[in-house]
Coordinates of C-alpha atoms and ligand atoms in Angstrom, one line a residue:
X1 CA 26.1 -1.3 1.4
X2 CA 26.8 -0.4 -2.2
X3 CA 24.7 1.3 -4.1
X4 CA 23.3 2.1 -7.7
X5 CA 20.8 4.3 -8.9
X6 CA 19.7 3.9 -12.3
X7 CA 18.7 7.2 -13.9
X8 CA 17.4 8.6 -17.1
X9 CA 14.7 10.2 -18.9
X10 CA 11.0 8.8 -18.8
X11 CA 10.7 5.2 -21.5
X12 CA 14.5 4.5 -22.1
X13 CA 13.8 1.3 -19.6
X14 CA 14.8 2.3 -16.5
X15 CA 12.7 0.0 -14.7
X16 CA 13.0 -3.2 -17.3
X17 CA 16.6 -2.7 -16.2
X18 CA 15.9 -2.7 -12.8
X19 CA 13.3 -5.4 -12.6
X20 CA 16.0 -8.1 -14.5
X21 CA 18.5 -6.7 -12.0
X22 CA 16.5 -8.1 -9.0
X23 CA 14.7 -11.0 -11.1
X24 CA 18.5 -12.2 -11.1
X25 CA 19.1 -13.2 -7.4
X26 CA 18.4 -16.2 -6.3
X27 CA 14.8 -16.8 -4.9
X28 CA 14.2 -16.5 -0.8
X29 CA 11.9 -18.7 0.3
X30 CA 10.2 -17.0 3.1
X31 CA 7.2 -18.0 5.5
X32 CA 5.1 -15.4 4.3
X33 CA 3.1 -14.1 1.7
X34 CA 2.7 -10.5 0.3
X35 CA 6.1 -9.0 0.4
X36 CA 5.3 -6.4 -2.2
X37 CA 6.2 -6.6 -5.6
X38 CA 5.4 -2.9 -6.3
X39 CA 9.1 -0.8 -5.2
X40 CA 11.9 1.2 -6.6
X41 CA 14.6 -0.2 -4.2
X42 CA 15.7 -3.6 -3.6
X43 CA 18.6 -5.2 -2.1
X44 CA 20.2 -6.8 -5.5
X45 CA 22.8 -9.7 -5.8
X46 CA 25.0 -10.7 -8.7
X47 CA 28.0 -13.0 -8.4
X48 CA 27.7 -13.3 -4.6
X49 CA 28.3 -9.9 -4.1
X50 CA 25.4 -7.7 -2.4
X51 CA 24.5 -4.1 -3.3
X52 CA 21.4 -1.7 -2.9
X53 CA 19.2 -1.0 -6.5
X54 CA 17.3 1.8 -7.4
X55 CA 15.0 2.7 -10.0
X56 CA 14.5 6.7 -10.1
X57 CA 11.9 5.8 -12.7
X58 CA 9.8 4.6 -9.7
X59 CA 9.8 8.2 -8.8
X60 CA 8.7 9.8 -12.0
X61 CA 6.2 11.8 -11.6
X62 CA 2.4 11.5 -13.4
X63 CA 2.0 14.6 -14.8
X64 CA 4.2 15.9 -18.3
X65 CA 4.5 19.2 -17.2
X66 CA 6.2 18.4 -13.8
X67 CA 8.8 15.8 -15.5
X68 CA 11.7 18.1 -15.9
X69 CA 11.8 19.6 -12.8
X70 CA 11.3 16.1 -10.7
X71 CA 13.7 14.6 -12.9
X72 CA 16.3 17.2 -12.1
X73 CA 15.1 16.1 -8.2
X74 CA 15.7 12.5 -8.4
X75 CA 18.5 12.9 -10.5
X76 CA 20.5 15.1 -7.4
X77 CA 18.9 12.4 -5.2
X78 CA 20.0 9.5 -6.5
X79 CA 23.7 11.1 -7.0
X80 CA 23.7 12.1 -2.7
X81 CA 22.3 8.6 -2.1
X82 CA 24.5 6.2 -4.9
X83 CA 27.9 5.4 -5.3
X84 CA 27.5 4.7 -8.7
X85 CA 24.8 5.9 -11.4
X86 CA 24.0 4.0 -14.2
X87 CA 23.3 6.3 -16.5
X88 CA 20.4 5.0 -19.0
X89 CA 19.7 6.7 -22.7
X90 CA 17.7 5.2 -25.7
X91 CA 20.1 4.1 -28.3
X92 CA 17.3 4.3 -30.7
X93 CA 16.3 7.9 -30.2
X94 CA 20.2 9.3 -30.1
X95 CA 20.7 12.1 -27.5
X96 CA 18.2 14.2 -26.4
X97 CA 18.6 17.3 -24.7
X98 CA 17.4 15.9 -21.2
X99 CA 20.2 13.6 -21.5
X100 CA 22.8 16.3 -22.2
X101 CA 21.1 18.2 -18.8
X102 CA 21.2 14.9 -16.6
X103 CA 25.4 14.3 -17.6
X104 CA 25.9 17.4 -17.1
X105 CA 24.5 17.5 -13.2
X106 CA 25.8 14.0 -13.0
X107 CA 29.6 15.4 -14.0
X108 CA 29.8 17.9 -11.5
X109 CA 28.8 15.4 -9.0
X110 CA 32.2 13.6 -9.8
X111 CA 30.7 10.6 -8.8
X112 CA 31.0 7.2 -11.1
X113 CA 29.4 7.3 -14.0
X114 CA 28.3 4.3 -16.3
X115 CA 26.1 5.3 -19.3
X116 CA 23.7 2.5 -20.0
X117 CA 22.9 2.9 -24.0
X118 CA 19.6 0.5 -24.0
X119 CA 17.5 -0.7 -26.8
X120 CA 20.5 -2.1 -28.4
X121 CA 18.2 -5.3 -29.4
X122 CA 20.4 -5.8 -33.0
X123 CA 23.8 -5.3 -34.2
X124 CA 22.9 -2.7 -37.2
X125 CA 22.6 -0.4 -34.0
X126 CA 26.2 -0.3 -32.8
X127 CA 27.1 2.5 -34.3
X128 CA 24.3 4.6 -32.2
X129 CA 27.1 3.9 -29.2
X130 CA 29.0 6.2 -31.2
X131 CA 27.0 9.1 -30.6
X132 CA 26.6 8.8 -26.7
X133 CA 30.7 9.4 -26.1
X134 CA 29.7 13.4 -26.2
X135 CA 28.2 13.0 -23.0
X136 CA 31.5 12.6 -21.5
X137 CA 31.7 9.2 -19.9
X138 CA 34.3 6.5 -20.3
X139 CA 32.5 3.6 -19.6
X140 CA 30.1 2.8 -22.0
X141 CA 27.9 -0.1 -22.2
X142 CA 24.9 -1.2 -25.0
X143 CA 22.5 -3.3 -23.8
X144 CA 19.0 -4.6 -24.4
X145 CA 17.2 -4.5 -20.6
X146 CA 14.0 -6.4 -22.2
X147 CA 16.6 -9.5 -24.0
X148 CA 19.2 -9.8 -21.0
X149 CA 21.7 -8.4 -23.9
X150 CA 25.1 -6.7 -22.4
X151 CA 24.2 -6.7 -18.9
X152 CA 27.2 -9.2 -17.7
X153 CA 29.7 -7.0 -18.4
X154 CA 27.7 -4.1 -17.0
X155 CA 27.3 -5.7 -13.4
X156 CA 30.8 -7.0 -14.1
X157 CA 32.0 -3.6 -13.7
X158 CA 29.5 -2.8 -11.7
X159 CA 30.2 -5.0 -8.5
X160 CA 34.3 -4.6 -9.2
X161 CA 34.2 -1.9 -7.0
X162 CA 32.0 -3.1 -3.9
X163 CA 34.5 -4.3 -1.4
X164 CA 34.0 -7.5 0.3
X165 CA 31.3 -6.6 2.9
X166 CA 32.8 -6.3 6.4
X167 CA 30.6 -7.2 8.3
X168 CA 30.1 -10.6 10.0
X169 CA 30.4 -9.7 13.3
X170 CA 31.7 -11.9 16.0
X171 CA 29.3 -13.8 17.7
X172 CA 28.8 -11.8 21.3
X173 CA 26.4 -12.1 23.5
X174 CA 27.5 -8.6 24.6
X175 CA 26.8 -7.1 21.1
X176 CA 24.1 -4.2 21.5
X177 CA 20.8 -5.2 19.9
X178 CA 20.3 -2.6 17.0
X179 CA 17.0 -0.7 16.5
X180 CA 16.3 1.6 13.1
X181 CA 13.7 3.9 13.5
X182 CA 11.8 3.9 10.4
X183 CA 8.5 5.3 9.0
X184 CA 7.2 8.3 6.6
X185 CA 8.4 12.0 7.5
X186 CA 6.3 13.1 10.6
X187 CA 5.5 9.7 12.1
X188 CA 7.4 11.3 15.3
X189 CA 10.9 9.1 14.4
X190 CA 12.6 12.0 15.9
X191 CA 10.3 12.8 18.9
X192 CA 10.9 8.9 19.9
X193 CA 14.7 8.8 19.6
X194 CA 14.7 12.2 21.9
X195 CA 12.4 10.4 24.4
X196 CA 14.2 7.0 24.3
X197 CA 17.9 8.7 24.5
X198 CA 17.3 11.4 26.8
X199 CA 19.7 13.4 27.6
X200 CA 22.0 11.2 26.0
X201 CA 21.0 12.5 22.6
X202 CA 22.6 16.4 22.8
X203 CA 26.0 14.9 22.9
X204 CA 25.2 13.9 18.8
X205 CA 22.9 15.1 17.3
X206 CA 24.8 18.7 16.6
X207 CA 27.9 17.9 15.4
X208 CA 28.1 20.2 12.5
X209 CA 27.8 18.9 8.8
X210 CA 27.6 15.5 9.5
X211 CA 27.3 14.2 6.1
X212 CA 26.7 10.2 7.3
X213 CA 23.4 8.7 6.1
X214 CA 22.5 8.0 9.6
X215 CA 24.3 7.9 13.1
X216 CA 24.6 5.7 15.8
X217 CA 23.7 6.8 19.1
X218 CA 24.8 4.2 21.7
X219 CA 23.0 4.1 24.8
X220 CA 22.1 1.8 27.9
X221 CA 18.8 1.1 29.1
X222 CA 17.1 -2.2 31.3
X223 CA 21.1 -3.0 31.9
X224 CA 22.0 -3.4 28.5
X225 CA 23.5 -1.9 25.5
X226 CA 21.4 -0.6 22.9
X227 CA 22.2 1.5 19.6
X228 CA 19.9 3.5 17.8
X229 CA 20.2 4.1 14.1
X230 CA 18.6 7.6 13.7
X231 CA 18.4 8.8 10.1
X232 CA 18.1 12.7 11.5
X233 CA 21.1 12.9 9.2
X234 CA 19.2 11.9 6.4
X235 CA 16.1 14.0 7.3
X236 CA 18.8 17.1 6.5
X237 CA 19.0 15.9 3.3
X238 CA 15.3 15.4 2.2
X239 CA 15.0 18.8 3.2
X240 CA 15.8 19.2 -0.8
X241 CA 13.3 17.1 -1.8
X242 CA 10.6 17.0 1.1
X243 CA 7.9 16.8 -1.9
X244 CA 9.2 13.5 -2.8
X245 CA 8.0 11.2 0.2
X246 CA 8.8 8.6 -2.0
X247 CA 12.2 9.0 -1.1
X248 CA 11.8 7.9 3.0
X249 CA 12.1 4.4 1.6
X250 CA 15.1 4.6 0.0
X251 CA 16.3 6.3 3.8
X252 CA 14.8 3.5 5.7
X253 CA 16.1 1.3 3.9
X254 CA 19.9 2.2 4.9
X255 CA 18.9 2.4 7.9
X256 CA 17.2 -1.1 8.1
X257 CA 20.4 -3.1 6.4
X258 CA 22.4 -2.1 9.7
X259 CA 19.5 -3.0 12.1
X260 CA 18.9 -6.2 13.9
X261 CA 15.0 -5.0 14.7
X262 CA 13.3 -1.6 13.0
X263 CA 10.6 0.0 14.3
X264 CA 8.3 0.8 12.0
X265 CA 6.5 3.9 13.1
X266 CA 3.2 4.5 12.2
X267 CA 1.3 8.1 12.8
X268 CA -1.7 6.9 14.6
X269 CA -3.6 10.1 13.5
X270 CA -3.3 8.9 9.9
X271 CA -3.1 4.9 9.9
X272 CA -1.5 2.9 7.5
X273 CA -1.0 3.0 4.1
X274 CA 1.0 2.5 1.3
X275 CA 4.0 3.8 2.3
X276 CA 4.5 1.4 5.2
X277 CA 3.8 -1.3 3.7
X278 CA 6.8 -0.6 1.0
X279 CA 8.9 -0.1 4.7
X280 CA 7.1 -2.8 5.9
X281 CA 8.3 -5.0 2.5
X282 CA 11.8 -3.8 2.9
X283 CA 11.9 -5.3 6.2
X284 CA 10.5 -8.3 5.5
X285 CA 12.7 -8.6 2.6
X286 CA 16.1 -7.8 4.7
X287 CA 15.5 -10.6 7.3
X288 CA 15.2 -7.9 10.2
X289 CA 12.7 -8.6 13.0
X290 CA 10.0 -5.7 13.6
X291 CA 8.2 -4.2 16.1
X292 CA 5.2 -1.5 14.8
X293 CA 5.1 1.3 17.2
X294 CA 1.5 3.3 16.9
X295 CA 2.6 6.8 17.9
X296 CA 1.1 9.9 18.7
X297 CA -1.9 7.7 20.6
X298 CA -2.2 11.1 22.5
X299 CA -3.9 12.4 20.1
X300 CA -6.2 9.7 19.0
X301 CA -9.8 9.9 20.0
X302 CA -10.6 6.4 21.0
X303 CA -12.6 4.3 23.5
X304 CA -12.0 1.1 24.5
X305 CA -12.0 -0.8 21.3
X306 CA -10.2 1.6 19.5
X307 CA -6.6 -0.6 19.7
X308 CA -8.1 -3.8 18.7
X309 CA -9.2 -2.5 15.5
X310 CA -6.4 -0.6 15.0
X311 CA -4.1 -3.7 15.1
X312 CA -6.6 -5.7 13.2
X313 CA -6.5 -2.6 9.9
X314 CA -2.9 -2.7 10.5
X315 CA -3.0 -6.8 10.4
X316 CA -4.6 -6.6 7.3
X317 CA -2.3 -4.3 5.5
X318 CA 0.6 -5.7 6.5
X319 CA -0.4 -9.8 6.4
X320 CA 3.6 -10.7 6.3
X321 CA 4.4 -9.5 9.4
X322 CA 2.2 -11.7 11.7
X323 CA 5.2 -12.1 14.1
X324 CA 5.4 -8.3 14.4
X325 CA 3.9 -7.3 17.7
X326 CA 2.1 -3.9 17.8
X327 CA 2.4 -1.2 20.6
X328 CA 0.7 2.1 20.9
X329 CA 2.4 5.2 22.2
X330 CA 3.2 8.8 22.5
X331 CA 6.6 9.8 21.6
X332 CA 5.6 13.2 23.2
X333 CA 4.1 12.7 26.3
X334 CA 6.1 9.4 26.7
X335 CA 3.3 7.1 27.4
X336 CA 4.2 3.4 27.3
X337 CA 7.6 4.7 25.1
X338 CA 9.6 2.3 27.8
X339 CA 7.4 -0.7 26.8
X340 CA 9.4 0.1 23.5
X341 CA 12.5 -1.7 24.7
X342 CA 11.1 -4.7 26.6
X343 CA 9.2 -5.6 23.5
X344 CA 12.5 -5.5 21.5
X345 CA 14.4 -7.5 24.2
X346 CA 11.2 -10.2 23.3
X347 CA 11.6 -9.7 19.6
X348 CA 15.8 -9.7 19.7
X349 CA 15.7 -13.1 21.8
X350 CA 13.8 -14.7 19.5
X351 CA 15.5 -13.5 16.8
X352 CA 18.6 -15.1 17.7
X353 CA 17.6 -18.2 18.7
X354 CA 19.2 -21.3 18.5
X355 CA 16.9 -24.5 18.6
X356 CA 18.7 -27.9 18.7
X357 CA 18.9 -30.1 15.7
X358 CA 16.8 -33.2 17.9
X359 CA 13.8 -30.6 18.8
X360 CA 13.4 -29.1 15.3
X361 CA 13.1 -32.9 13.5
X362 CA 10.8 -33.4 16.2
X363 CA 8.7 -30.6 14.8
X364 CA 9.2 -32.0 11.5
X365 CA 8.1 -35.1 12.2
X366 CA 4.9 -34.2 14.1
X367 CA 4.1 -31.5 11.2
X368 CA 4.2 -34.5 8.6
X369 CA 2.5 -36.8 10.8
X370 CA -0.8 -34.5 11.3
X371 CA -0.8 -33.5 7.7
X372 CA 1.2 -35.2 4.9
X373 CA 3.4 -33.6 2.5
X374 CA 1.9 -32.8 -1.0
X375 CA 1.9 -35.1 -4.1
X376 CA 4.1 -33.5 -6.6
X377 CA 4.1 -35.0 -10.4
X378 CA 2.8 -38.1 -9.3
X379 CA 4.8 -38.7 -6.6
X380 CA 4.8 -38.1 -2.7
X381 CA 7.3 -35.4 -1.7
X382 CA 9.6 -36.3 1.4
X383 CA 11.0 -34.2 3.9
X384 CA 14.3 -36.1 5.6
X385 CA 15.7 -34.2 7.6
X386 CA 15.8 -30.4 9.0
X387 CA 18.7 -28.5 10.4
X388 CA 18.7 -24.6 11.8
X389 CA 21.3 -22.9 9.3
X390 CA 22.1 -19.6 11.4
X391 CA 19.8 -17.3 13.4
X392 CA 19.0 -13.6 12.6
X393 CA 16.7 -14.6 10.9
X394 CA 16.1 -17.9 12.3
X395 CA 16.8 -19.7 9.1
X396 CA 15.7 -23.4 8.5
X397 CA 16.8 -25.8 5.7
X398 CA 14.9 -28.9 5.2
X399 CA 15.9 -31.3 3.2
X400 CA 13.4 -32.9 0.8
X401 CA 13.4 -35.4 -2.7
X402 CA 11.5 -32.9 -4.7
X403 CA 12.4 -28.7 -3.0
X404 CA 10.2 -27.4 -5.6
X405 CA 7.0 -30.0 -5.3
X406 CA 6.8 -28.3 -1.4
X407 CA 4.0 -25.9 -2.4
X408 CA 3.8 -22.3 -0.6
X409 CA 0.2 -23.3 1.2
X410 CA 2.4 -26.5 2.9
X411 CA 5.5 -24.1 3.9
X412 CA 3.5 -21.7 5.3
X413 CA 1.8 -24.8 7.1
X414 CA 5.3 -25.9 8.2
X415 CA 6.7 -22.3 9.0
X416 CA 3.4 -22.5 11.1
X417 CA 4.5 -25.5 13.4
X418 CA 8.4 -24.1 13.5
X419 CA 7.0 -20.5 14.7
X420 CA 4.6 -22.3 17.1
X421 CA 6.4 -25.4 18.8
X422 CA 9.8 -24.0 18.7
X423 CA 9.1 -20.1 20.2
X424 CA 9.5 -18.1 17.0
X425 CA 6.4 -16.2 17.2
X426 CA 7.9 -12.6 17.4
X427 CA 10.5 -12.8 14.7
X428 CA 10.4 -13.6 10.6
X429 CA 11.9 -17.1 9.8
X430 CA 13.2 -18.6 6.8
X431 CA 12.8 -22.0 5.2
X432 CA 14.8 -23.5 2.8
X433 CA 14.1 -26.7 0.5
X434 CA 17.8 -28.2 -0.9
X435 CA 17.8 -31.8 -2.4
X436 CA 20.6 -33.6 0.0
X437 CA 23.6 -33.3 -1.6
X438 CA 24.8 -37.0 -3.7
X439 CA 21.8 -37.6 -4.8
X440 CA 21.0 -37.1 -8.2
X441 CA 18.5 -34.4 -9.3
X442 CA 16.1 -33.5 -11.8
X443 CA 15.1 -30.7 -9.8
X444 CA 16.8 -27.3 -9.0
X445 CA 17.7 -26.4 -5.7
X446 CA 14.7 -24.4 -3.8
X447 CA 15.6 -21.0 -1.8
X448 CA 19.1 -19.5 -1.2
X449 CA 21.0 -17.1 1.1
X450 CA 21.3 -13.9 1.0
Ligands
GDP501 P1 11.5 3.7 -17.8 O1 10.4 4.7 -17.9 O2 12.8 4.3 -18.0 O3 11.4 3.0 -16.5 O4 11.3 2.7 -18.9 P2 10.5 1.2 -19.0 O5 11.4 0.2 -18.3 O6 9.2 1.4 -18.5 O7 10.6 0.9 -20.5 C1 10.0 1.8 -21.4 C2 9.6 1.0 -22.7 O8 10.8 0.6 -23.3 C3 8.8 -0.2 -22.4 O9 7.9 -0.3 -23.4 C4 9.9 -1.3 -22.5 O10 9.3 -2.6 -23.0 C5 10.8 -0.8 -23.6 N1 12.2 -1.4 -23.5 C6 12.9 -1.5 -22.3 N2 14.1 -2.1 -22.6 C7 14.1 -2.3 -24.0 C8 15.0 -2.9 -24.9 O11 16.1 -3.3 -24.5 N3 14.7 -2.9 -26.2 C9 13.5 -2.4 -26.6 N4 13.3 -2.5 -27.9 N5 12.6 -1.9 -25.8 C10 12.9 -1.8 -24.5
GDP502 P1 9.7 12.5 12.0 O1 9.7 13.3 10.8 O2 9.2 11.1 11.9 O3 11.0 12.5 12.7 O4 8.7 13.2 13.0 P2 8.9 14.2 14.2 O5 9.5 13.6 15.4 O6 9.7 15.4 13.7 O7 7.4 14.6 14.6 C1 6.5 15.2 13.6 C2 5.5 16.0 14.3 O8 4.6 15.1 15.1 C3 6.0 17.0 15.3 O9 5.2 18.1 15.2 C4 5.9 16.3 16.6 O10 5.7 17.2 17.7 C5 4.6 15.5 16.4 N1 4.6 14.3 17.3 C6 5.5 13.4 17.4 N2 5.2 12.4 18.3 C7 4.0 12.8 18.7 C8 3.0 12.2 19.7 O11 3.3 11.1 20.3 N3 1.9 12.8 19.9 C9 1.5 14.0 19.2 N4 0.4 14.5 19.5 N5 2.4 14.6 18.3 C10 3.6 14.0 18.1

C-alpha cells in the first residue's frame, strides 16, 4: 500500500489534517462497537484509490524539552516508512527554524516532498506561500485543514502517484492462508515464527540488508500451505527508534494489510493494554480475521482459573473482537504453539465462507420475525432482501426502505443472528444497508466498500 506521513512541528495542524483525511472515506458499517477512535494511522481513501495515513503528531512527545529530538525521530521514521511526506508549516507564523531542520533531513532523504502551508483560512494570506519556496520544494499547496480549504488538489496529487492496487488475487482454493504476526516489541513475535517455521526459517532470515518491510516465509504445515508475514525486517529498523513503541503500530499495520488472519500476540507476563487494542483496532478496521495468541504462559503463575480470567480482562478490552478466539502458549518451550495453526484453519474457513442467497433471507426473515425492525421518523423500517457481497470478510448487504433508520443496537442484533445461524462465529462480518436501486430516496446510501 501507499503511504503518507504527514509531518511538521507541534500546532501547525498535523492532526486536523489527518482527522479530515480519514473523516473523508465513506463510512463501514461493521458488527461491532469500539473500533478506537484514538490512532495515528489509518487506512485512508479518496477517489477510490486506497493509501496508508499517518499522523507523526500522534507521536509527539509530552514534554517541551524532548520535542526537538523526538521530532528529528519521527521525522527519519516517517521518511523509512512513507512514500510520500506531506510536509505541514503554519502559514501564519512564516518559517521557523524547525521547519528549515525538518526540509532539510526531508531533502537528503530524496523522497517526495509536498509542503502543506496550513492556516491559509483567507485570501490576504496568499502571499505567506511566498515565503515557504526557500524550503526547497516544488509542490506547494495552501490549505485550511480546519475549513476543508485546498485539500482537493492536495490528494489530487497526492493519490496520482499510487498505482492501481494489484492485488485481487484469483480465487484458489490452493492459495496459502496468510498469518501476520503482530503485537508490541517483546511479546515473543520472533520466538513464535522460529518455533512455527523450524528449520525452515535459517533459509531467510539472513539474507543480508534486506531493506523489505516484512518477508514472507512460505511454509507447509497440517498438509497445507501457509505464509508467514514476519516484520523481523522491520524490527531492524526500530532499532533507531526502539524508545518510540508507538511506532509497532504503524509496523503491524503493513504487515496486517497483506494478511488474511493476524495474530495478535499478547505478553502474558504483562496483559493487555493500550497498545493492543490500537493493533487490535487496526485489525478490526482492515477486515482481517484474528486469533489472540497469550504467549510466554511459561512463565505465568497461575492455577486453574487463571485462563478464564485472562480471556475475560482480555474480552473486556478488546469488546470488538468477540469472534476472535484466544489461545495460551509458550513460544519458547512450544507448548500448545501447534494448536496455533488448527485454530487458524477454523478462523480462515470461516472467513471465506460462502452462504447461499436462500439460507441468509432465511436468517433475515426469522431475525425480523422474533424482533421487528425499528421505527424510524415515523415510519417502520423494512428489510427486503439480503445477499452475501464477497467473503474475506464475510460481507452482507441488506437491502432496506430507510439504511440509515437501521440503528446500531438492531445491526448488531442482526450481525448477531448472521454470526449465529449461518457459522460466522470466528471471523468479523460486515453489514451493509443500500436502498434498492430505482427507487427514489430521501435517504443516503448506508455503509460502503473498502
Ligand atoms: P498538530 O500539533 O500539528 O497535530 O496540530 P493540530 O491539528 O492539533 O492543530 C493545532 C491548532 O491549530 C488547533 O488549535 C487547530 O484548531 C488549529 N488549526 C488547524 N488547522 C487550522 C487551519 O486551517 N486554520 C486555523 N486558523 N487553525 C487551524
Ligand atoms: P518480539 O520483539 O515480539 O519479536 O519478541 P521476541 O521473540 O524477541 O521475545 C522477547 C523476549 O521474550 C525474549 O527474551 C524471549 O526469549 C522471551 N520470550 C518469548 N517467548 C517466550 C515464552 O513463551 N516464554 C518466556 N518465558 N519467554 C519468552
Amino acid at each position: 500500500m501507499f503511504y503518507i506521513a504527514i509531518v511538521g512541528r507541534p500546532n501547525v495542524g498535523k492532526s486536523t489534517l489527518f482527522n479530515k483525511i480519514i473523516g473523508g472515506r465513506p463510512a463501514i458499517v461493521d458488527d461491532t462497537p469500539g473500533v478506537t477512535r484514538d490512532r495515528n494511522v489509518a487506512i485512508a481513501e479518496w477517489r477510490g484509490k486506497k493509501f496508508g495515513i499517518i499522523d507523526s503528531g500522534g507521536f509527539e512527545p509530552e514534554s517541551r524539552d524532548k520535542i526537538l529530538s523526538q521530532m528529528r525521530e519521527q521525522t527519519m521514521m516517517a521518511i523509512e516508512e512513507a512514500d510520500l511526506i506531506f510536509l505541514m508549516v503554519d502559514g501564519r507564523e512564516g518559517v521557523t527554524s524547525v521547519d528549515e531542520d525538518i526540509a532539510k533531513r526531508l531533502r537528503k532523504s530524496g523522497k517526495r516532498v509536498s509542503l502543506v502551508v496550513n492556516k491559509m483560512d483567507s485570501h490576504k494570506q496568499e502571499s505567506a506561500e511566498a515565503d515557504f519556496m526557500g524550503l526547497g520544494f516544488e509542490d506547494v499547496f495552501p490549505i485550511s485543514a480546519e475549513h476543508s480549504i485546498g485539500l482537493d488538489p492536495l490528494l489530487k496529487n497526492a493519490v496520482g502517484e499510487i498505482k492501481e492496487e494489484e492485488h485481487v488475487e484469483p480465487e484458489d482454493e490452493e492459495r496459502p492462508v496468510r498469518i501476520a504476526v503482530v503485537g508490541k516489541p517483546n511479546a515473543g513475535k520472533s520466538s513464535l515464527v522460529n518455533t512455527l517455521l523450524g528449520k525452515s526459517r535459517m533459509m531467510v532470515s539472513d539474507v543480508p540488508g534486506t531493506t523489505r518491510d516484512a518477508i514472507d516465509t512460505e511454509f507447509t504445515a497440517r498438509g497445507k500451505r501457509w505464509v508467514i508475514i514476519d516484520t523481523a525486517g522491520i524490527r531492524r529498523k526500530a532499532k533507531v527508534t526502539a524508545k518510540l513503541e508507538k511506532y509497532s503500530v504503524i509496523m503491524a499495520m503493513k504487515a496486517i494489510e497483506r494478511a488474511d488472519v493476524a495474530l495478535l500476540m499478547i505478553d502474558g507476563t504483562e496483559g493487555a493494554a493500550a497498545q493492543e487494542t490500537k493493533i487490535a483496532g487496526l485489525v478490526q478496521e482492515a477486515g482481517k480475521a484474528c486469533v489472540i495468541v497469550v504467549n510466554k504462559w511459561d512463565a505465568v503463575e497461575k492455577d486453574e482459573k487463571t485462563a478464564l480470567r485472562y480471556e475475560e480482562g482480555i474480552r473486556n478490552l478488546l469488546k470488538f473482537l468477540v469472534h476472535a478466539p484466544v489461545i495460551f502458549v509458550s513460544a519458547t518451550t512450544g507448548q500448545r504453539v501447534s494448536k496455533i495453526l488448527e485454530v487458524v484453519e477454523e478462523v480462515g474457513a470461516e472467513y471465506n465462507k460462502r452462504i447461499a442467497t436462500s439460507a441468509l433471507n432465511g436468517i433475515l426473515e426469522e431475525a425480523t420475525k422474533r424482533k421487528e425492525p425499528p421505527v424510524f421518523r415515523g415510519k417502520r423500517v423494512k428489510l427486503y432482501f439480503a445477499t452475501q457481497a464477497s467473503a474475506a470478510p464475510p460481507t452482507f448487504v441488506i437491502m432496506a426502505n430507510y439504511p440509515d433508520g437501521v440503528h446500531f443496537s438492531y445491526q448488531r442484533y442482526l450481525a448477531n443472528r448472521i454470526r449465529e445461524q449461518g457459522g460466522f462465529n470466528k471471523t468479523p462480518i460486515r453489514l451493509l444497508f443500500r436502498k434498492p436501486a430505482g427507487r427514489r430516496t430521501g435517504e443516503r446510501e448506508r455503509g460502503g466498500k473498502r
